[in-house]
Amino acid sequence: MPAPERRSERAHSAILDAVFDLCVERGYAKVTIEAIAARAAVGKPTIYRWWPSKGALALEALHVRIGHATDFPDTGDVAADLRAQMASVSRLFAGDIGIIYRGVIAEAQGDPDLVEAVRATIIGPRAKQCGDRLAIAVERGELRPDVPLRTMCDLLYASLYQRMLLGAGEAHLLRVPEVVDLILDGLRPRT
Amino acid sequence: MPAPERRSERAHSAILDAVFDLCVERGYAKVTIEAIAARAAVGKPTIYRWWPSKGALALEALHVRIGHATDFPDTGDVAADLRAQMASVSRLFAGDIGIIYRGVIAEAQGDPDLVEAVRATIIGPRAKQCGDRLAIAVERGELRPDVPLRTMCDLLYASLYQRMLLGAGEAHLLRVPEVVDLILDGLRPRT
């Protein structure tokens, strides 16, 4: 018999895997807590002991799967670094991560607490990382100092969200490097 | 007895009013076709004769309510005109229109046909109007000629969608005029 702590760790990660895989297989809206419990071979009370809702559980599964995939490089060229990082985000949005994230955002439209949780779990920490990278670029004179860092982040990522939620399949959509360059054009110091 | 055509027109508009009002009262997700039929005093078959789904019905109700509220002025100053138009859109998104639109977008995350319908009914015609206004600005030398008009529209509106879907209540959010000015800074001709 494994120690209880070890068993609980395994159950925790089995649940996160189950919600992720089931959402990819069936679509977020069709996944129930019952199905997650069955797939993870745990009881429903175990799930509810750790997470208040399917949305909160899916958010943690998303967060864990995203891992370091959205970390920022620092090559000294903010445009190149943003193009690389946002291309990674765009690939995540177009793949399995996007399927679950769209489901969570959809559910959040009727649940303000879940909007808050999305911001706290997924958006906030990454906006902080982005802001840290942009702050270095401002110091180096690559970006104008008069626009709040969080504003710059919002402008950059808004089009990726728009594409994930409403744009799939549209032929006119910009490639990520072009979005980055166009937005940065407005954020560079006036010469 | 009114003529059948007249009666049918009244039923049509009663149904559109019912779906709109019910969504505002209960939230989009909680509104059923039964409730819409009861509120509009029509039978469910009447609704299904005209609309294939709640999503399609809500989209038409949205389209009718938005009406000319998103039309573009042409004062000769593209920045001023965009600030005015996007401030109107932002007010719509923050009000009853936003409640229903968020519900439709949420439902569309599990229904690619509804994403397509949102683009065809709501986004497409307005992006066309926006593109027409921006084309005039390009001709006048106010905007650079090398960025596709639809791309410019997407960049401008993406942040309004982001705010409607995920940003409610955030203090750091830009005011609309600042968004317009920042994005236009990247879209002006290089001097």
Tab-separated table of C-alpha atoms in Angstrom:
chain	number	residue	atom	x	y	z
A	1	MET	CA	0.000	0.000	0.000
A	2	PRO	CA	1.431	3.425	-0.879
A	3	ALA	CA	1.420	6.056	1.838
A	4	PRO	CA	-1.840	8.085	1.987
A	5	GLU	CA	-0.081	11.270	0.856
A	6	ARG	CA	1.334	9.549	-2.176
A	7	ARG	CA	-2.092	8.057	-3.010
A	8	SER	CA	-3.716	11.421	-2.717
A	9	GLU	CA	-1.134	12.946	-5.046
A	10	ARG	CA	-1.829	10.244	-7.594
A	11	ALA	CA	-5.589	10.767	-7.323
A	12	HIS	CA	-5.106	14.527	-7.759
A	13	SER	CA	-3.164	14.127	-10.944
A	14	ALA	CA	-5.484	11.364	-12.242
A	15	ILE	CA	-8.400	13.771	-11.842
A	16	LEU	CA	-6.597	16.540	-13.710
A	17	ASP	CA	-5.725	14.134	-16.531
A	18	ALA	CA	-9.320	12.867	-16.625
A	19	VAL	CA	-10.913	16.291	-16.967
A	20	PHE	CA	-8.442	17.266	-19.651
A	21	ASP	CA	-8.836	14.103	-21.715
A	22	LEU	CA	-12.624	14.008	-21.379
A	23	CYS	CA	-12.979	17.643	-22.451
A	24	VAL	CA	-10.857	16.978	-25.528
A	25	GLU	CA	-12.875	13.846	-26.350
A	26	ARG	CA	-16.394	15.150	-25.706
A	27	GLY	CA	-16.216	18.915	-25.550
A	28	TYR	CA	-16.200	20.794	-22.254
A	29	ALA	CA	-19.975	21.229	-22.014
A	30	LYS	CA	-20.665	17.472	-22.183
A	31	VAL	CA	-18.254	16.468	-19.406
A	32	THR	CA	-19.795	15.726	-16.008
A	33	ILE	CA	-18.183	15.361	-12.589
A	34	GLU	CA	-19.505	11.771	-12.615
A	35	ALA	CA	-17.574	11.007	-15.801
A	36	ILE	CA	-14.408	12.611	-14.424
A	37	ALA	CA	-14.685	10.571	-11.206
A	38	ALA	CA	-15.214	7.357	-13.174
A	39	ARG	CA	-12.284	8.020	-15.499
A	40	ALA	CA	-9.973	8.924	-12.616
A	41	ALA	CA	-11.230	5.973	-10.518
A	42	VAL	CA	-12.062	8.203	-7.551
A	43	GLY	CA	-15.319	9.060	-5.819
A	44	LYS	CA	-17.150	12.326	-6.516
A	45	PRO	CA	-16.570	13.495	-2.891
A	46	THR	CA	-12.817	13.343	-3.548
A	47	ILE	CA	-13.240	15.774	-6.441
A	48	TYR	CA	-15.494	18.117	-4.483
A	49	ARG	CA	-13.046	18.071	-1.576
A	50	TRP	CA	-10.436	19.704	-3.808
A	51	TRP	CA	-12.439	21.758	-6.319
A	52	PRO	CA	-15.728	23.621	-5.914
A	53	SER	CA	-16.856	23.153	-9.519
A	54	LYS	CA	-16.058	21.707	-12.918
A	55	GLY	CA	-14.898	25.149	-14.017
A	56	ALA	CA	-12.355	25.419	-11.187
A	57	LEU	CA	-11.119	21.908	-11.913
A	58	ALA	CA	-10.786	22.555	-15.638
A	59	LEU	CA	-8.873	25.763	-14.888
A	60	GLU	CA	-6.311	23.902	-12.798
A	61	ALA	CA	-5.979	21.222	-15.482
A	62	LEU	CA	-5.396	23.978	-18.062
A	63	HIS	CA	-2.865	25.747	-15.883
A	64	VAL	CA	-0.889	22.533	-15.294
A	65	ARG	CA	-0.917	21.548	-18.973
A	66	ILE	CA	0.161	24.982	-20.155
A	67	GLY	CA	3.116	24.748	-17.789
A	68	HIS	CA	6.052	26.701	-19.137
A	69	ALA	CA	4.798	26.782	-22.728
A	70	THR	CA	4.002	30.486	-22.440
A	71	ASP	CA	7.253	31.590	-20.806
A	72	PHE	CA	9.009	34.526	-22.431
A	73	PRO	CA	12.431	34.312	-23.984
A	74	ASP	CA	14.731	37.320	-23.670
A	75	THR	CA	16.963	37.503	-26.706
A	76	GLY	CA	17.289	41.259	-26.391
A	77	ASP	CA	14.818	41.868	-29.242
A	78	VAL	CA	11.326	42.393	-27.834
A	79	ALA	CA	9.596	41.990	-31.203
A	80	ALA	CA	11.299	38.651	-31.873
A	81	ASP	CA	10.543	37.453	-28.347
A	82	LEU	CA	6.871	38.423	-28.575
A	83	ARG	CA	6.532	36.832	-32.004
A	84	ALA	CA	7.945	33.582	-30.594
A	85	GLN	CA	5.889	33.613	-27.406
A	86	MET	CA	2.628	34.605	-29.081
A	87	ALA	CA	3.126	31.959	-31.764
A	88	SER	CA	3.337	29.401	-28.914
A	89	VAL	CA	0.164	30.769	-27.353
A	90	SER	CA	-1.568	30.696	-30.717
A	91	ARG	CA	-0.622	27.020	-31.165
A	92	LEU	CA	-1.980	26.212	-27.694
A	93	PHE	CA	-5.220	28.035	-28.508
A	94	ALA	CA	-5.565	26.096	-31.766
A	95	GLY	CA	-5.027	22.722	-30.048
A	96	ASP	CA	-6.390	20.748	-27.097
A	97	ILE	CA	-5.724	23.598	-24.668
A	98	GLY	CA	-7.983	25.786	-26.806
A	99	ILE	CA	-10.836	23.256	-26.689
A	100	ILE	CA	-10.911	23.346	-22.889
A	101	TYR	CA	-10.182	27.031	-22.565
A	102	ARG	CA	-13.067	27.874	-24.903
A	103	GLY	CA	-15.336	25.677	-22.793
A	104	VAL	CA	-14.299	27.413	-19.591
A	105	ILE	CA	-14.705	30.884	-21.110
A	106	ALA	CA	-18.133	29.862	-22.411
A	107	GLU	CA	-19.249	28.680	-18.983
A	108	ALA	CA	-17.842	31.826	-17.408
A	109	GLN	CA	-20.255	33.981	-19.428
A	110	GLY	CA	-22.979	32.960	-16.984
A	111	ASP	CA	-20.719	32.837	-13.916
A	112	PRO	CA	-18.845	35.998	-12.829
A	113	ASP	CA	-16.856	34.027	-10.207
A	114	LEU	CA	-15.475	31.841	-12.970
A	115	VAL	CA	-14.455	34.926	-14.993
A	116	GLU	CA	-12.595	36.055	-11.889
A	117	ALA	CA	-10.956	32.623	-11.550
A	118	VAL	CA	-9.890	32.632	-15.223
A	119	ARG	CA	-8.195	35.967	-14.652
A	120	ALA	CA	-6.555	34.842	-11.416
A	121	THR	CA	-5.387	31.423	-12.661
A	122	ILE	CA	-4.660	31.767	-16.364
A	123	ILE	CA	-4.505	35.390	-17.465
A	124	GLY	CA	-3.054	37.221	-14.461
A	125	PRO	CA	0.200	35.279	-13.959
A	126	ARG	CA	0.947	35.344	-17.698
A	127	ALA	CA	0.109	39.027	-18.041
A	128	LYS	CA	2.578	39.586	-15.197
A	129	GLN	CA	5.278	37.672	-17.089
A	130	CYS	CA	4.492	39.594	-20.251
A	131	GLY	CA	4.611	42.870	-18.351
A	132	ASP	CA	8.010	41.959	-16.891
A	133	ARG	CA	9.385	41.284	-20.381
A	134	LEU	CA	7.859	44.503	-21.758
A	135	ALA	CA	9.267	46.506	-18.837
A	136	ILE	CA	12.762	45.476	-19.898
A	137	ALA	CA	11.987	46.630	-23.438
A	138	VAL	CA	10.752	49.979	-22.117
A	139	GLU	CA	13.973	50.388	-20.134
A	140	ARG	CA	15.984	49.612	-23.244
A	141	GLY	CA	14.086	52.242	-25.213
A	142	GLU	CA	12.420	49.651	-27.476
A	143	LEU	CA	8.918	50.572	-26.315
A	144	ARG	CA	7.343	53.859	-25.301
A	145	PRO	CA	7.230	54.506	-21.578
A	146	ASP	CA	3.820	56.215	-21.455
A	147	VAL	CA	1.570	53.189	-22.038
A	148	PRO	CA	0.798	50.980	-19.013
A	149	LEU	CA	2.415	47.543	-19.368
A	150	ARG	CA	-0.863	45.745	-18.727
A	151	THR	CA	-2.464	47.759	-21.524
A	152	MET	CA	0.245	46.673	-23.930
A	153	CYS	CA	-0.341	43.031	-22.923
A	154	ASP	CA	-4.084	43.358	-23.418
A	155	LEU	CA	-3.676	44.835	-26.880
A	156	LEU	CA	-1.272	42.115	-27.926
A	157	TYR	CA	-3.310	39.135	-26.738
A	158	ALA	CA	-6.830	40.379	-27.500
A	159	SER	CA	-6.567	39.347	-31.132
A	160	LEU	CA	-5.483	35.822	-30.172
A	161	TYR	CA	-8.563	35.451	-27.985
A	162	GLN	CA	-10.764	36.902	-30.705
A	163	ARG	CA	-9.398	34.369	-33.163
A	164	MET	CA	-9.789	31.443	-30.756
A	165	LEU	CA	-13.377	32.307	-29.854
A	166	LEU	CA	-14.811	33.669	-33.085
A	167	GLY	CA	-12.309	33.350	-35.871
A	168	ALA	CA	-11.585	29.680	-36.482
A	169	GLY	CA	-11.253	28.995	-40.159
A	170	GLU	CA	-11.373	32.566	-41.383
A	171	ALA	CA	-9.061	33.057	-44.328
A	172	HIS	CA	-8.402	36.749	-43.781
A	173	LEU	CA	-6.874	36.256	-40.352
A	174	LEU	CA	-3.474	37.730	-39.712
A	175	ARG	CA	-0.548	35.564	-38.925
A	176	VAL	CA	0.769	36.165	-35.415
A	177	PRO	CA	4.030	37.865	-36.424
A	178	GLU	CA	2.054	40.475	-38.366
A	179	VAL	CA	-0.212	41.168	-35.380
A	180	VAL	CA	2.804	41.641	-33.135
A	181	ASP	CA	4.512	43.952	-35.588
A	182	LEU	CA	1.425	46.078	-36.203
A	183	ILE	CA	0.714	46.553	-32.524
A	184	LEU	CA	4.359	47.199	-31.696
A	185	ASP	CA	4.412	49.841	-34.424
A	186	GLY	CA	2.035	51.803	-32.217
A	187	LEU	CA	4.035	51.127	-29.060
A	188	ARG	CA	7.469	52.201	-30.208
A	189	PRO	CA	8.950	55.473	-29.071
A	190	ARG	CA	8.154	58.347	-31.401
A	191	THR	CA	11.290	59.196	-33.360
B	1	MET	CA	-59.264	39.781	-37.884
B	2	PRO	CA	-56.035	41.228	-39.262
B	3	ALA	CA	-54.724	39.787	-42.547
B	4	PRO	CA	-52.531	36.675	-42.105
B	5	GLU	CA	-49.415	38.519	-43.298
B	6	ARG	CA	-49.902	41.257	-40.733
B	7	ARG	CA	-50.485	38.714	-37.983
B	8	SER	CA	-47.361	36.846	-38.952
B	9	GLU	CA	-45.342	40.063	-38.839
B	10	ARG	CA	-46.629	40.772	-35.353
B	11	ALA	CA	-45.789	37.246	-34.185
B	12	HIS	CA	-42.301	37.560	-35.659
B	13	SER	CA	-41.569	40.728	-33.793
B	14	ALA	CA	-43.211	39.450	-30.588
B	15	ILE	CA	-40.845	36.453	-30.693
B	16	LEU	CA	-37.795	38.662	-31.181
B	17	ASP	CA	-38.881	40.863	-28.269
B	18	ALA	CA	-39.515	37.798	-26.108
B	19	VAL	CA	-36.104	36.230	-26.653
B	20	PHE	CA	-34.405	39.538	-25.984
B	21	ASP	CA	-36.319	40.332	-22.816
B	22	LEU	CA	-36.070	36.803	-21.426
B	23	CYS	CA	-32.314	36.658	-21.981
B	24	VAL	CA	-31.865	39.956	-20.151
B	25	GLU	CA	-34.083	38.752	-17.290
B	26	ARG	CA	-32.728	35.197	-16.875
B	27	GLY	CA	-29.423	35.005	-18.731
B	28	TYR	CA	-29.148	33.432	-22.156
B	29	ALA	CA	-28.383	29.903	-20.938
B	30	LYS	CA	-31.589	29.658	-18.894
B	31	VAL	CA	-33.984	30.694	-21.665
B	32	THR	CA	-35.900	27.895	-23.383
B	33	ILE	CA	-37.871	27.881	-26.632
B	34	GLU	CA	-40.913	27.003	-24.494
B	35	ALA	CA	-40.486	30.171	-22.453
B	36	ILE	CA	-40.037	32.277	-25.577
B	37	ALA	CA	-43.188	30.798	-27.127
B	38	ALA	CA	-45.171	31.428	-23.944
B	39	ARG	CA	-43.950	35.037	-23.618
B	40	ALA	CA	-44.660	35.768	-27.292
B	41	ALA	CA	-48.018	33.975	-27.142
B	42	VAL	CA	-47.192	31.753	-30.110
B	43	GLY	CA	-46.735	28.009	-30.500
B	44	LYS	CA	-43.284	26.408	-30.578
B	45	PRO	CA	-43.831	25.251	-34.197
B	46	THR	CA	-44.179	28.910	-35.220
B	47	ILE	CA	-40.717	29.604	-33.785
B	48	TYR	CA	-39.160	26.548	-35.421
B	49	ARG	CA	-40.757	27.479	-38.745
B	50	TRP	CA	-38.672	30.663	-38.769
B	51	TRP	CA	-35.518	29.801	-36.813
B	52	PRO	CA	-33.585	26.531	-36.573
B	53	SER	CA	-32.332	27.130	-33.017
B	54	LYS	CA	-32.304	29.438	-30.022
B	55	GLY	CA	-28.900	30.690	-31.170
B	56	ALA	CA	-30.178	31.712	-34.598
B	57	LEU	CA	-33.183	33.417	-33.009
B	58	ALA	CA	-31.057	35.289	-30.479
B	59	LEU	CA	-28.739	36.426	-33.267
B	60	GLU	CA	-31.611	37.951	-35.211
B	61	ALA	CA	-32.921	39.624	-32.051
B	62	LEU	CA	-29.449	41.063	-31.456
B	63	HIS	CA	-29.103	42.239	-35.032
B	64	VAL	CA	-32.475	44.006	-34.938
B	65	ARG	CA	-31.808	45.650	-31.571
B	66	ILE	CA	-28.356	46.865	-32.584
B	67	GLY	CA	-29.934	48.481	-35.629
B	68	HIS	CA	-28.002	51.565	-36.658
B	69	ALA	CA	-26.242	52.009	-33.297
B	70	THR	CA	-22.956	50.864	-34.804
B	71	ASP	CA	-23.073	52.975	-37.961
B	72	PHE	CA	-19.969	55.022	-38.702
B	73	PRO	CA	-19.937	58.769	-38.826
B	74	ASP	CA	-17.695	60.477	-41.380
B	75	THR	CA	-16.525	63.788	-39.992
B	76	GLY	CA	-13.321	63.650	-42.027
B	77	ASP	CA	-11.250	62.639	-38.966
B	78	VAL	CA	-10.937	58.859	-38.828
B	79	ALA	CA	-9.649	58.802	-35.240
B	80	ALA	CA	-12.571	60.878	-33.971
B	81	ASP	CA	-15.036	58.756	-35.927
B	82	LEU	CA	-13.611	55.488	-34.611
B	83	ARG	CA	-13.547	56.808	-31.059
B	84	ALA	CA	-17.231	57.720	-31.351
B	85	GLN	CA	-18.287	54.476	-33.034
B	86	MET	CA	-16.267	52.215	-30.742
B	87	ALA	CA	-17.563	54.029	-27.674
B	88	SER	CA	-21.086	53.174	-28.896
B	89	VAL	CA	-20.130	49.537	-29.402
B	90	SER	CA	-18.554	49.462	-25.964
B	91	ARG	CA	-21.773	50.796	-24.408
B	92	LEU	CA	-23.787	48.138	-26.227
B	93	PHE	CA	-21.400	45.436	-25.007
B	94	ALA	CA	-21.707	46.692	-21.431
B	95	GLY	CA	-25.508	46.691	-21.546
B	96	ASP	CA	-28.381	44.340	-22.453
B	97	ILE	CA	-26.938	43.669	-25.909
B	98	GLY	CA	-23.788	42.389	-24.213
B	99	ILE	CA	-25.733	39.989	-22.000
B	100	ILE	CA	-27.265	38.260	-25.006
B	101	TYR	CA	-24.180	38.491	-27.184
B	102	ARG	CA	-22.066	36.854	-24.463
B	103	GLY	CA	-24.640	34.064	-24.209
B	104	VAL	CA	-24.573	33.471	-27.957
B	105	ILE	CA	-20.771	33.492	-28.084
B	106	ALA	CA	-20.697	31.065	-25.161
B	107	GLU	CA	-23.087	28.680	-26.888
B	108	ALA	CA	-21.092	28.997	-30.106
B	109	GLN	CA	-17.990	27.539	-28.426
B	110	GLY	CA	-19.626	24.118	-28.747
B	111	ASP	CA	-21.324	24.810	-32.106
B	112	PRO	CA	-19.188	25.775	-35.131
B	113	ASP	CA	-22.311	26.586	-37.196
B	114	LEU	CA	-23.275	29.199	-34.636
B	115	VAL	CA	-19.772	30.733	-34.800
B	116	GLU	CA	-20.312	30.964	-38.557
B	117	ALA	CA	-23.745	32.554	-38.020
B	118	VAL	CA	-22.304	35.110	-35.564
B	119	ARG	CA	-19.772	36.107	-38.184
B	120	ALA	CA	-22.359	36.256	-40.955
B	121	THR	CA	-25.050	38.112	-38.988
B	122	ILE	CA	-23.270	40.356	-36.503
B	123	ILE	CA	-19.568	40.700	-37.266
B	124	GLY	CA	-19.389	40.533	-41.062
B	125	PRO	CA	-21.761	43.366	-41.998
B	126	ARG	CA	-20.210	45.667	-39.366
B	127	ALA	CA	-16.649	44.801	-40.349
B	128	LYS	CA	-17.681	45.716	-43.897
B	129	GLN	CA	-18.953	49.109	-42.703
B	130	CYS	CA	-15.774	49.629	-40.688
B	131	GLY	CA	-13.666	48.655	-43.694
B	132	ASP	CA	-15.532	51.133	-45.894
B	133	ARG	CA	-14.846	53.947	-43.424
B	134	LEU	CA	-11.181	52.934	-43.075
B	135	ALA	CA	-10.801	52.769	-46.879
B	136	ILE	CA	-11.732	56.432	-47.071
B	137	ALA	CA	-9.073	57.189	-44.441
B	138	VAL	CA	-6.483	55.246	-46.426
B	139	GLU	CA	-7.378	57.220	-49.554
B	140	ARG	CA	-7.025	60.461	-47.608
B	141	GLY	CA	-3.579	59.411	-46.377
B	142	GLU	CA	-4.718	59.110	-42.735
B	143	LEU	CA	-3.931	55.384	-42.577
B	144	ARG	CA	-1.209	53.269	-44.154
B	145	PRO	CA	-2.212	51.484	-47.350
B	146	ASP	CA	-0.296	48.244	-46.749
B	147	VAL	CA	-2.473	46.737	-43.986
B	148	PRO	CA	-5.633	44.886	-45.095
B	149	LEU	CA	-8.766	46.762	-44.009
B	150	ARG	CA	-10.228	43.692	-42.332
B	151	THR	CA	-7.035	43.316	-40.311
B	152	MET	CA	-7.341	46.882	-39.088
B	153	CYS	CA	-10.945	46.205	-38.040
B	154	ASP	CA	-9.968	43.032	-36.214
B	155	LEU	CA	-7.229	44.790	-34.277
B	156	LEU	CA	-9.534	47.624	-33.284
B	157	TYR	CA	-12.428	45.501	-32.060
B	158	ALA	CA	-10.552	42.573	-30.507
B	159	SER	CA	-9.967	44.468	-27.286
B	160	LEU	CA	-13.673	45.311	-26.957
B	161	TYR	CA	-14.543	41.618	-27.233
B	162	GLN	CA	-11.794	40.714	-24.771
B	163	ARG	CA	-13.201	43.213	-22.298
B	164	MET	CA	-16.804	42.052	-22.757
B	165	LEU	CA	-15.952	38.359	-22.323
B	166	LEU	CA	-13.172	38.369	-19.752
B	167	GLY	CA	-12.569	41.858	-18.483
B	168	ALA	CA	-15.676	43.030	-16.667
B	169	GLY	CA	-14.758	44.983	-13.598
B	170	GLU	CA	-11.021	45.155	-14.153
B	171	ALA	CA	-9.631	48.481	-13.073
B	172	HIS	CA	-6.665	48.525	-15.400
B	173	LEU	CA	-8.773	48.453	-18.525
B	174	LEU	CA	-8.176	51.111	-21.091
B	175	ARG	CA	-10.813	53.582	-21.988
B	176	VAL	CA	-11.958	53.178	-25.587
B	177	PRO	CA	-10.428	56.412	-26.921
B	178	GLU	CA	-7.014	55.285	-25.689
B	179	VAL	CA	-7.358	51.888	-27.394
B	180	VAL	CA	-8.291	53.580	-30.656
B	181	ASP	CA	-5.393	56.006	-30.447
B	182	LEU	CA	-2.818	53.347	-29.581
B	183	ILE	CA	-3.870	51.069	-32.410
B	184	LEU	CA	-4.116	53.916	-34.884
B	185	ASP	CA	-0.589	54.941	-33.921
B	186	GLY	CA	0.538	51.677	-35.503
B	187	LEU	CA	-1.672	52.153	-38.554
B	188	ARG	CA	-0.657	55.647	-39.587
B	189	PRO	CA	1.602	56.213	-42.563
B	190	ARG	CA	5.299	56.269	-41.666
B	191	THR	CA	6.507	59.832	-41.853
